[in-house]
Short mmCIF file of C-alpha atoms in Angstrom, two decimals:
data_model
loop_
_atom_site.label_atom_id
_atom_site.label_comp_id
_atom_site.label_asym_id
_atom_site.label_seq_id
_atom_site.Cartn_x
_atom_site.Cartn_y
_atom_site.Cartn_z
CA MET A 1073 13.80 -11.47 -4.11
CA LYS A 1074 10.81 -9.54 -2.95
CA PRO A 1075 10.64 -5.91 -4.23
CA ILE A 1076 11.47 -2.85 -1.99
CA GLY A 1077 8.97 -0.03 -2.33
CA ILE A 1078 10.05 3.57 -2.96
CA PHE A 1079 7.45 6.30 -2.17
CA GLY A 1080 8.60 9.97 -2.50
CA GLY A 1081 6.73 13.28 -1.91
CA THR A 1082 6.92 16.45 -0.14
CA PHE A 1083 4.94 15.24 2.77
CA ASP A 1084 3.97 18.85 3.70
CA PRO A 1085 2.37 17.30 5.86
CA ILE A 1086 2.19 13.56 5.70
CA HIS A 1087 -1.44 12.29 6.05
CA PHE A 1088 -3.52 9.13 6.06
CA GLY A 1089 -3.88 9.21 2.13
CA HIS A 1090 -0.05 8.76 1.98
CA LEU A 1091 0.08 6.20 4.68
CA ARG A 1092 -2.88 4.19 3.34
CA LEU A 1093 -1.47 4.14 -0.20
CA ALA A 1094 1.86 2.86 1.12
CA GLU A 1095 0.27 0.25 3.31
CA GLU A 1096 -2.09 -1.23 0.65
CA MET A 1097 0.55 -1.19 -2.07
CA ALA A 1098 2.98 -3.02 0.26
CA GLU A 1099 0.49 -5.61 0.94
CA ALA A 1100 -0.62 -6.10 -2.71
CA LEU A 1101 2.96 -6.06 -4.18
CA GLU A 1102 4.41 -8.14 -1.31
CA LEU A 1103 7.10 -5.45 -0.57
CA THR A 1104 9.60 -6.12 2.15
CA THR A 1105 9.94 -2.47 2.96
CA VAL A 1106 8.65 0.92 1.95
CA ARG A 1107 11.19 3.75 1.81
CA LEU A 1108 9.39 7.03 2.36
CA ILE A 1109 11.61 9.74 0.84
CA PRO A 1110 10.60 13.40 1.62
CA ALA A 1111 11.60 15.64 -1.29
CA GLY A 1112 14.16 18.31 -0.99
CA THR A 1113 13.45 20.86 -3.66
CA PRO A 1114 11.17 19.10 -6.14
CA PRO A 1115 11.15 20.44 -9.71
CA HIS A 1116 7.45 19.93 -10.45
CA ARG A 1117 6.01 22.19 -7.73
CA THR A 1118 6.79 25.27 -5.62
CA ARG A 1119 9.32 24.75 -2.81
CA PRO A 1120 7.74 22.98 0.27
CA ARG A 1121 6.24 25.30 2.79
CA THR A 1122 7.90 23.51 5.79
CA ASP A 1123 11.59 23.19 6.39
CA ALA A 1124 13.07 19.74 5.69
CA HIS A 1125 13.81 18.82 9.35
CA HIS A 1126 10.10 19.37 10.22
CA ARG A 1127 8.95 17.15 7.28
CA LEU A 1128 11.42 14.54 8.24
CA GLN A 1129 10.11 14.42 11.72
CA MET A 1130 6.52 14.47 10.75
CA VAL A 1131 7.17 11.30 8.52
CA ARG A 1132 9.11 9.73 11.42
CA LEU A 1133 6.24 10.14 13.81
CA ALA A 1134 3.75 9.01 11.30
CA ILE A 1135 5.47 5.63 10.47
CA ALA A 1136 6.51 4.86 14.08
CA GLY A 1137 5.41 1.36 14.97
CA ASN A 1138 5.16 0.11 11.49
CA PRO A 1139 8.13 -2.19 10.81
CA ARG A 1140 7.73 -2.20 7.17
CA PHE A 1141 8.01 1.50 6.72
CA VAL A 1142 11.59 3.17 6.62
CA LEU A 1143 12.46 6.86 6.53
CA ASP A 1144 15.03 7.80 3.83
CA ASP A 1145 16.57 11.21 4.01
CA ARG A 1146 18.79 11.07 1.03
CA GLU A 1147 16.96 13.96 -0.84
CA VAL A 1148 16.41 16.63 1.67
CA GLY A 1149 20.05 17.49 2.13
CA LEU A 1150 20.74 17.92 -1.51
CA PRO A 1151 21.71 21.49 -2.42
CA ARG A 1152 19.94 21.44 -5.73
CA LEU A 1153 16.72 20.17 -7.18
CA SER A 1154 15.82 16.54 -6.34
CA TYR A 1155 15.03 14.28 -9.30
CA THR A 1156 13.50 10.75 -8.81
CA VAL A 1157 15.69 9.21 -11.52
CA GLU A 1158 18.83 10.37 -9.46
CA THR A 1159 17.27 8.99 -6.29
CA LEU A 1160 16.55 5.64 -7.80
CA ALA A 1161 20.12 5.41 -9.25
CA SER A 1162 21.50 6.19 -5.84
CA LEU A 1163 19.42 3.39 -4.45
CA ARG A 1164 20.36 0.99 -7.26
CA ASP A 1165 23.98 1.66 -6.42
CA GLU A 1166 23.29 1.06 -2.80
CA LEU A 1167 21.06 -2.21 -3.07
CA GLY A 1168 22.59 -3.84 -6.14
CA ALA A 1169 21.55 -4.65 -9.60
CA ARG A 1170 19.44 -7.69 -8.79
CA GLN A 1171 17.20 -6.18 -6.14
CA PRO A 1172 13.67 -5.38 -7.45
CA LEU A 1173 12.66 -1.87 -6.74
CA CYS A 1174 9.16 -0.62 -7.06
CA LEU A 1175 8.33 3.07 -7.42
CA LEU A 1176 4.84 3.74 -6.02
CA LEU A 1177 2.78 6.46 -7.69
CA GLY A 1178 -0.67 7.81 -7.43
CA ALA A 1179 -2.74 7.94 -10.67
CA ASP A 1180 -2.29 11.78 -11.12
CA ALA A 1181 1.42 11.56 -10.78
CA PHE A 1182 1.57 8.87 -13.24
CA LEU A 1183 -0.41 10.64 -15.85
CA GLY A 1184 2.16 13.35 -15.57
CA LEU A 1185 5.12 11.00 -15.90
CA THR A 1186 6.28 12.28 -19.33
CA THR A 1187 7.23 15.66 -17.82
CA TRP A 1188 9.64 14.21 -15.31
CA HIS A 1189 13.30 14.51 -15.77
CA ARG A 1190 14.59 11.58 -17.95
CA TRP A 1191 11.26 9.82 -17.30
CA GLN A 1192 11.99 6.78 -19.55
CA ASP A 1193 15.18 5.94 -17.66
CA LEU A 1194 12.99 5.29 -14.61
CA PHE A 1195 12.08 1.96 -16.10
CA THR A 1196 15.77 0.97 -16.31
CA LEU A 1197 16.05 1.53 -12.57
CA ALA A 1198 12.64 0.34 -11.07
CA HIS A 1199 9.32 -1.15 -11.61
CA ILE A 1200 6.41 1.44 -11.43
CA ALA A 1201 3.35 0.56 -9.47
CA VAL A 1202 0.37 2.85 -9.79
CA ALA A 1203 -2.27 3.17 -7.15
CA HIS A 1204 -5.64 4.33 -8.35
CA ARG A 1205 -9.18 4.56 -6.93
CA PRO A 1206 -11.67 1.57 -7.18
CA GLY A 1207 -13.67 1.50 -10.28
CA PHE A 1208 -11.33 3.79 -12.31
CA PRO A 1209 -11.95 2.84 -16.00
CA GLN A 1210 -8.90 1.81 -17.75
CA SER A 1211 -10.24 3.06 -21.08
CA ALA A 1212 -10.66 6.51 -19.68
CA TRP A 1213 -7.15 6.18 -18.22
CA LYS A 1214 -5.62 5.36 -21.29
CA ASP A 1215 -7.35 8.19 -23.28
CA ALA A 1216 -5.98 10.75 -20.68
CA MET A 1217 -2.33 9.56 -21.22
CA PRO A 1218 0.18 10.99 -23.68
CA GLU A 1219 0.90 8.75 -26.61
CA ALA A 1220 4.41 7.93 -25.35
CA LEU A 1221 3.17 6.96 -21.91
CA ARG A 1222 0.42 4.73 -23.32
CA ALA A 1223 2.96 3.00 -25.40
CA GLU A 1224 4.99 2.29 -22.24
CA LEU A 1225 1.98 1.09 -20.41
CA GLU A 1226 1.05 -1.38 -23.01
CA ALA A 1227 4.48 -2.73 -23.42
CA ARG A 1228 5.27 -3.09 -19.76
CA MET A 1229 2.04 -4.00 -18.23
CA ALA A 1230 2.30 -7.00 -15.71
CA HIS A 1231 0.44 -8.59 -12.85
CA PRO A 1232 1.60 -7.33 -9.42
CA HIS A 1233 2.97 -10.74 -8.58
CA ASP A 1234 5.38 -10.68 -11.65
CA LEU A 1235 7.42 -7.79 -10.12
CA THR A 1236 9.75 -10.37 -8.47
CA SER A 1237 10.78 -11.74 -11.91
CA ALA A 1238 12.99 -8.74 -12.67
CA ALA A 1239 14.79 -5.98 -10.83
CA ALA A 1240 13.13 -3.18 -12.99
CA GLY A 1241 11.13 -2.44 -16.16
CA LEU A 1242 7.62 -3.53 -15.44
CA LEU A 1243 4.53 -1.51 -14.75
CA ALA A 1244 1.44 -2.74 -12.51
CA THR A 1245 -1.74 -0.90 -11.28
CA ARG A 1246 -3.68 -1.55 -8.24
CA PRO A 1247 -6.87 -0.13 -6.93
CA ILE A 1248 -6.64 1.21 -3.22
CA THR A 1249 -9.12 2.67 -0.75
CA ALA A 1250 -10.12 6.15 -2.03
CA LEU A 1251 -9.26 8.77 0.73
CA ASP A 1252 -9.95 12.19 -0.57
CA ILE A 1253 -7.24 13.83 1.60
CA SER A 1254 -4.68 16.39 0.39
CA ALA A 1255 -1.77 18.28 2.22
CA THR A 1256 -3.02 21.44 0.55
CA HIS A 1257 -6.55 20.99 2.27
CA ILE A 1258 -4.76 20.26 5.57
CA ARG A 1259 -2.61 23.44 5.43
CA ASP A 1260 -5.62 25.50 4.28
CA THR A 1261 -7.63 23.99 7.25
CA LEU A 1262 -5.03 24.92 9.77
CA ARG A 1263 -4.51 28.42 8.35
CA ALA A 1264 -8.14 29.02 8.75
CA ALA A 1265 -7.94 27.96 12.44
CA ARG A 1266 -9.93 24.71 11.86
CA SER A 1267 -9.08 21.25 13.04
CA PRO A 1268 -7.65 18.68 10.63
CA ARG A 1269 -7.87 15.83 13.24
CA TYR A 1270 -8.65 12.51 11.60
CA LEU A 1271 -6.95 13.48 8.41
CA LEU A 1272 -3.51 12.82 9.71
CA PRO A 1273 -2.04 10.94 12.67
CA ASN A 1274 -2.44 12.49 16.04
CA ALA A 1275 1.32 12.55 16.63
CA VAL A 1276 1.90 14.61 13.40
CA LEU A 1277 -0.98 16.94 14.40
CA ASP A 1278 0.53 17.39 17.96
CA TYR A 1279 4.03 18.08 16.35
CA ILE A 1280 2.49 20.64 13.94
CA GLN A 1281 0.85 22.61 16.82
CA ALA A 1282 3.84 22.21 19.18
CA ASN A 1283 6.05 23.79 16.34
CA GLN A 1284 3.46 26.40 15.10
CA LEU A 1285 3.51 25.01 11.69
CA TYR A 1286 0.94 26.28 9.02
CA LEU A 1287 -0.10 29.02 11.34
CA PRO A 1288 -3.61 30.59 10.78
CA GLU A 1289 -3.79 33.86 8.67
CA ASN A 1290 -4.25 37.17 10.40
#
């Protein structure tokens, strides 16, 4: 069974950096689908600036036309903090014990993994695939890791093609195209009454403007 990708984030707003990561990892890992899951109230950062229904619609517009991408709204309706381990447990219950699941993370998120709620339980529910910029030295990467995370990396490291061999528990890394785009920069650009065009899909930018999101500062 080929893996299903799981890609979460606030997506406030979703941009080409998110989309390119999902696309390149889907191809490299031979994922059947990638479920994009907008966060409800994430525990590691301030509450998203934009209401959930707007962020859902922006993701819906951004992925339209890509049959491999699926919008999953299971987190945004939660009346409490949303934890990745609980989302994965919900998906595991829904998809069964044998289906390989692959949690997609950027390198920065992975380096902070030991601060996540029940972070070691993530490996019992899914593989973890880390996207990093080309030429990123593995030695420097390992030096930046907490010791507990380095131990997991060394014990679980696998080739991306090995992720079909089990339902969960492996860790793979993959270089992707480096796009220096952030949602924070896009929000700041809009608040400064400048154009973020070509940093995110036109349909998303049109939606932002039609709904007066991230308005310029007075």
